[in-house]
């Protein structure tokens, strides 16, 4: 391979290159290249080592432009979608943020670089444990991972300035709307078909009213819970 070939491989973030180079290429091509402009979001995406959050055996694919399998049939979100949610949530340094569906902990690690305090909630105990381990290894000290049904939010830590939901439900759960602070932003995939949703942003104004807008078509695993889709386990 010539040095030109090498530069091209690294530049494209192909499997096998140095993770720091692949991550930088991912930010340029997949994130900035698709119109994400918030410099804090680009910086955070450029610093969190996604290769430490993917399932064993998938490290070589960590910077590909797609979700990847993690345990229990779930997925680590596509990097672009994490950036889209982070930018959509307009996360400020002083914010308290709730992430519903913490999975591998990757997105929570990105949000932890943008917000003051992050609470992640995950319904599957094995994944909650993995997320805690991954977040500790990545040095994210301002994230607490809780186990439970995030469609009910996390009342003991509410209200939240930002709520980001990483799984798709039929509607925005009432509990999450109630736990959004005045001025707060909630971003969630909503759709009546499994695996196909619209990314909805809800902003709560200072008088308690809600304004909704649409951030585009997305595909997430289902949100399973009391105010979401029924599970197969009752
Ligand atoms: N943000 C994660 C993506 C995980 S995929 C990451 O970066 O890796 C979505 C996750 O939502 C899955 O782990 C799934 O178990 C979880 N989930 C689904 N319904 C849930 C609910 N009601 N409460 C909490 N977690 C839920």
Coordinates of C-alpha atoms and ligand atoms in Angstrom, one line a residue:
X1 CA 0.0 0.0 0.0
X2 CA 1.4 3.4 -0.9
X3 CA 1.3 6.3 1.5
X4 CA -1.5 7.8 -0.6
X5 CA -3.5 4.7 -0.3
X6 CA -2.9 4.8 3.4
X7 CA -4.1 8.4 3.7
X8 CA -7.2 7.5 1.7
X9 CA -8.0 4.6 3.9
X10 CA -7.5 6.6 7.1
X11 CA -9.4 9.6 5.7
X12 CA -12.4 7.4 4.9
X13 CA -12.4 6.0 8.4
X14 CA -12.2 2.4 7.1
X15 CA -12.1 -0.5 9.5
X16 CA -8.6 -1.3 10.6
X17 CA -7.3 2.3 10.8
X18 CA -6.3 4.1 13.9
X19 CA -9.4 4.8 16.1
X20 CA -8.6 8.5 16.6
X21 CA -8.3 9.0 12.8
X22 CA -11.4 7.0 12.1
X23 CA -13.3 9.0 14.7
X24 CA -12.1 12.3 13.2
X25 CA -13.1 11.1 9.7
X26 CA -16.5 10.1 11.1
X27 CA -17.1 13.6 12.4
X28 CA -16.1 15.2 9.2
X29 CA -18.0 12.9 6.8
X30 CA -21.0 11.6 8.7
X31 CA -21.8 14.4 11.2
X32 CA -20.5 17.8 9.9
X33 CA -21.0 16.5 6.3
X34 CA -24.7 16.0 7.0
X35 CA -25.3 19.5 8.4
X36 CA -24.7 19.2 12.1
X37 CA -23.1 22.5 13.0
X38 CA -23.1 22.9 16.8
X39 CA -19.4 23.1 17.6
X40 CA -19.9 21.6 21.1
X41 CA -21.7 18.6 19.5
X42 CA -18.9 18.1 16.9
X43 CA -16.3 18.3 19.6
X44 CA -18.1 15.7 21.9
X45 CA -18.6 13.3 19.0
X46 CA -14.9 13.7 18.2
X47 CA -13.9 12.7 21.7
X48 CA -16.0 9.8 22.8
X49 CA -14.3 6.4 21.9
X50 CA -17.3 4.6 20.2
X51 CA -15.0 1.5 19.8
X52 CA -15.2 1.0 23.6
X53 CA -19.1 0.9 23.5
X54 CA -19.7 -1.6 20.7
X55 CA -20.1 -5.3 21.4
X56 CA -16.9 -7.5 21.4
X57 CA -15.9 -8.3 17.9
X58 CA -17.4 -5.1 16.4
X59 CA -14.5 -2.7 17.2
X60 CA -13.4 -2.6 13.6
X61 CA -16.8 -1.3 12.6
X62 CA -17.1 1.3 15.3
X63 CA -17.0 4.2 13.0
X64 CA -19.2 2.9 10.2
X65 CA -22.3 4.9 9.3
X66 CA -24.8 2.7 11.0
X67 CA -26.2 1.3 14.2
X68 CA -24.5 -1.9 15.4
X69 CA -25.8 -4.8 17.5
X70 CA -25.2 -4.8 21.3
X71 CA -26.5 -7.5 23.7
X72 CA -30.2 -8.6 24.0
X73 CA -31.2 -7.8 20.4
X74 CA -30.7 -4.0 21.0
X75 CA -28.4 -1.6 19.0
X76 CA -26.0 1.2 19.6
X77 CA -27.4 4.1 17.6
X78 CA -25.8 5.4 14.4
X79 CA -23.4 8.2 15.3
X80 CA -25.3 10.7 13.1
X81 CA -28.5 10.0 15.0
X82 CA -26.8 10.6 18.3
X83 CA -25.5 14.0 17.0
X84 CA -28.9 14.9 15.6
X85 CA -30.5 14.3 19.0
X86 CA -27.8 16.1 20.9
X87 CA -28.1 19.2 18.6
X88 CA -31.9 18.9 18.6
X89 CA -31.9 19.0 22.4
X90 CA -30.0 22.2 22.4
X91 CA -28.0 21.0 25.4
X92 CA -26.4 23.7 27.5
X93 CA -23.5 23.2 29.9
X94 CA -25.8 23.8 33.0
X95 CA -28.5 21.3 32.0
X96 CA -29.8 18.2 33.8
X97 CA -30.5 15.6 31.1
X98 CA -32.4 12.3 31.1
X99 CA -31.7 9.7 28.4
X100 CA -34.3 7.0 28.1
X101 CA -32.8 3.7 26.6
X102 CA -29.1 3.9 27.7
X103 CA -28.1 0.6 26.0
X104 CA -24.3 0.6 25.6
X105 CA -23.9 4.0 27.3
X106 CA -22.4 5.6 24.1
X107 CA -24.9 8.4 23.6
X108 CA -24.9 9.1 27.4
X109 CA -21.1 9.5 27.2
X110 CA -21.6 12.1 24.4
X111 CA -24.4 13.9 26.3
X112 CA -22.2 13.9 29.5
X113 CA -19.7 16.1 27.7
X114 CA -22.4 18.6 26.9
X115 CA -24.6 18.7 30.1
X116 CA -23.9 19.1 33.8
X117 CA -25.7 16.0 35.0
X118 CA -26.9 13.0 33.0
X119 CA -29.3 10.3 34.2
X120 CA -29.7 7.3 31.9
X121 CA -32.5 4.8 32.3
X122 CA -32.4 1.3 30.8
X123 CA -35.0 -1.4 31.2
X124 CA -32.7 -4.4 30.6
X125 CA -30.5 -5.1 33.7
X126 CA -27.7 -6.7 31.7
X127 CA -27.4 -3.6 29.5
X128 CA -27.6 -1.2 32.4
X129 CA -24.7 -3.0 33.9
X130 CA -22.7 -2.9 30.7
X131 CA -23.4 0.8 30.3
X132 CA -22.1 1.5 33.8
X133 CA -19.0 -0.4 33.1
X134 CA -18.4 1.3 29.7
X135 CA -19.1 4.8 31.1
X136 CA -16.7 4.3 33.9
X137 CA -14.0 3.0 31.5
X138 CA -14.6 6.1 29.3
X139 CA -14.2 8.4 32.4
X140 CA -17.8 9.9 32.3
X141 CA -18.2 10.8 35.9
X142 CA -21.4 12.9 35.6
X143 CA -23.7 10.0 34.4
X144 CA -25.8 7.8 36.7
X145 CA -27.4 4.8 35.1
X146 CA -30.7 3.6 36.5
X147 CA -32.6 0.4 35.8
X148 CA -36.3 0.6 35.0
X149 CA -39.1 1.6 32.7
X150 CA -38.1 5.0 31.3
X151 CA -41.5 5.5 29.7
X152 CA -42.4 6.6 33.2
X153 CA -39.4 8.9 33.4
X154 CA -37.4 9.3 36.6
X155 CA -39.6 11.3 38.9
X156 CA -37.1 11.3 41.8
X157 CA -34.7 13.4 39.7
X158 CA -37.2 15.5 37.7
X159 CA -37.6 18.1 36.3
X160 CA -35.1 17.8 33.4
X161 CA -33.9 20.5 31.0
X162 CA -33.5 17.9 28.3
X163 CA -35.0 14.5 27.8
X164 CA -33.7 12.4 24.9
X165 CA -35.4 9.1 24.1
X166 CA -33.4 6.4 22.2
X167 CA -36.2 4.1 21.4
X168 CA -39.4 4.6 19.4
X169 CA -42.9 4.7 20.9
X170 CA -46.5 5.2 19.6
X171 CA -46.7 8.7 21.3
X172 CA -44.8 10.9 23.8
X173 CA -45.4 9.5 27.3
X174 CA -47.3 11.9 29.5
X175 CA -44.9 11.2 32.3
X176 CA -42.0 12.5 30.2
X177 CA -43.9 15.7 29.3
X178 CA -44.7 16.3 33.0
X179 CA -41.0 15.9 33.9
X180 CA -39.8 18.4 31.4
X181 CA -38.8 21.8 33.0
X182 CA -40.2 25.0 31.7
X183 CA -38.0 26.0 28.7
X184 CA -37.0 22.3 28.4
X185 CA -36.6 20.2 25.2
X186 CA -37.6 16.6 24.6
X187 CA -36.5 14.6 21.5
X188 CA -38.1 11.2 20.8
X189 CA -38.8 9.0 17.8
X190 CA -42.6 8.6 17.4
X191 CA -44.4 6.3 15.0
X192 CA -47.1 3.7 15.0
X193 CA -45.1 1.1 13.0
X194 CA -42.3 -0.9 14.6
X195 CA -38.9 0.4 13.4
X196 CA -40.1 3.5 11.5
X197 CA -40.6 6.8 13.2
X198 CA -40.4 10.5 13.0
X199 CA -38.0 12.3 15.3
X200 CA -40.2 14.7 17.2
X201 CA -39.0 17.6 19.3
X202 CA -41.2 19.1 22.0
X203 CA -40.3 22.4 23.7
X204 CA -42.1 23.4 26.9
X205 CA -42.5 27.1 27.1
X206 CA -42.3 29.1 30.3
X207 CA -46.1 29.0 30.8
X208 CA -46.3 25.2 30.5
X209 CA -47.5 25.0 26.9
X210 CA -45.8 22.7 24.3
X211 CA -44.5 23.5 20.8
X212 CA -43.7 20.5 18.5
X213 CA -41.5 20.2 15.5
X214 CA -40.3 17.4 13.3
X215 CA -36.5 16.6 12.9
X216 CA -36.9 13.9 10.2
X217 CA -37.4 10.2 9.5
X218 CA -35.5 7.7 11.7
X219 CA -35.5 4.0 12.7
X220 CA -35.1 3.0 16.3
X221 CA -35.8 -0.2 18.3
X222 CA -39.1 -0.1 20.2
X223 CA -39.6 1.6 23.5
X224 CA -41.2 -1.1 25.7
X225 CA -43.0 0.1 28.8
X226 CA -46.2 1.1 30.6
X227 CA -46.5 4.3 28.5
X228 CA -45.1 2.8 25.3
X229 CA -45.3 -0.6 23.4
X230 CA -46.3 -3.7 25.4
X231 CA -43.5 -6.1 25.9
X232 CA -43.6 -9.9 25.2
X233 CA -42.8 -10.6 28.9
X234 CA -46.0 -9.1 30.2
Ligands
LIG1 N1 -28.5 5.1 23.5 C1 -28.2 3.7 23.3 C2 -29.1 3.1 22.3 C3 -29.7 1.9 22.8 S1 -31.0 1.2 21.8 C4 -26.7 3.6 22.9 O1 -26.1 4.7 22.6 O2 -26.1 2.5 22.9 C5 -32.4 1.6 22.8 C6 -32.4 1.0 24.2 O3 -33.7 1.3 24.8 C7 -32.3 -0.5 24.4 O4 -31.2 -0.8 25.1 C8 -33.6 -0.9 25.1 O5 -33.4 -2.0 26.0 C9 -34.0 0.3 25.8 N2 -35.4 0.5 26.2 C10 -36.5 0.1 25.5 N3 -37.6 0.5 26.2 C11 -37.2 1.0 27.3 C12 -37.9 1.6 28.4 N4 -39.2 1.7 28.5 N5 -37.1 2.1 29.4 C13 -35.7 2.1 29.4 N6 -35.1 1.6 28.3 C14 -35.8 1.1 27.3

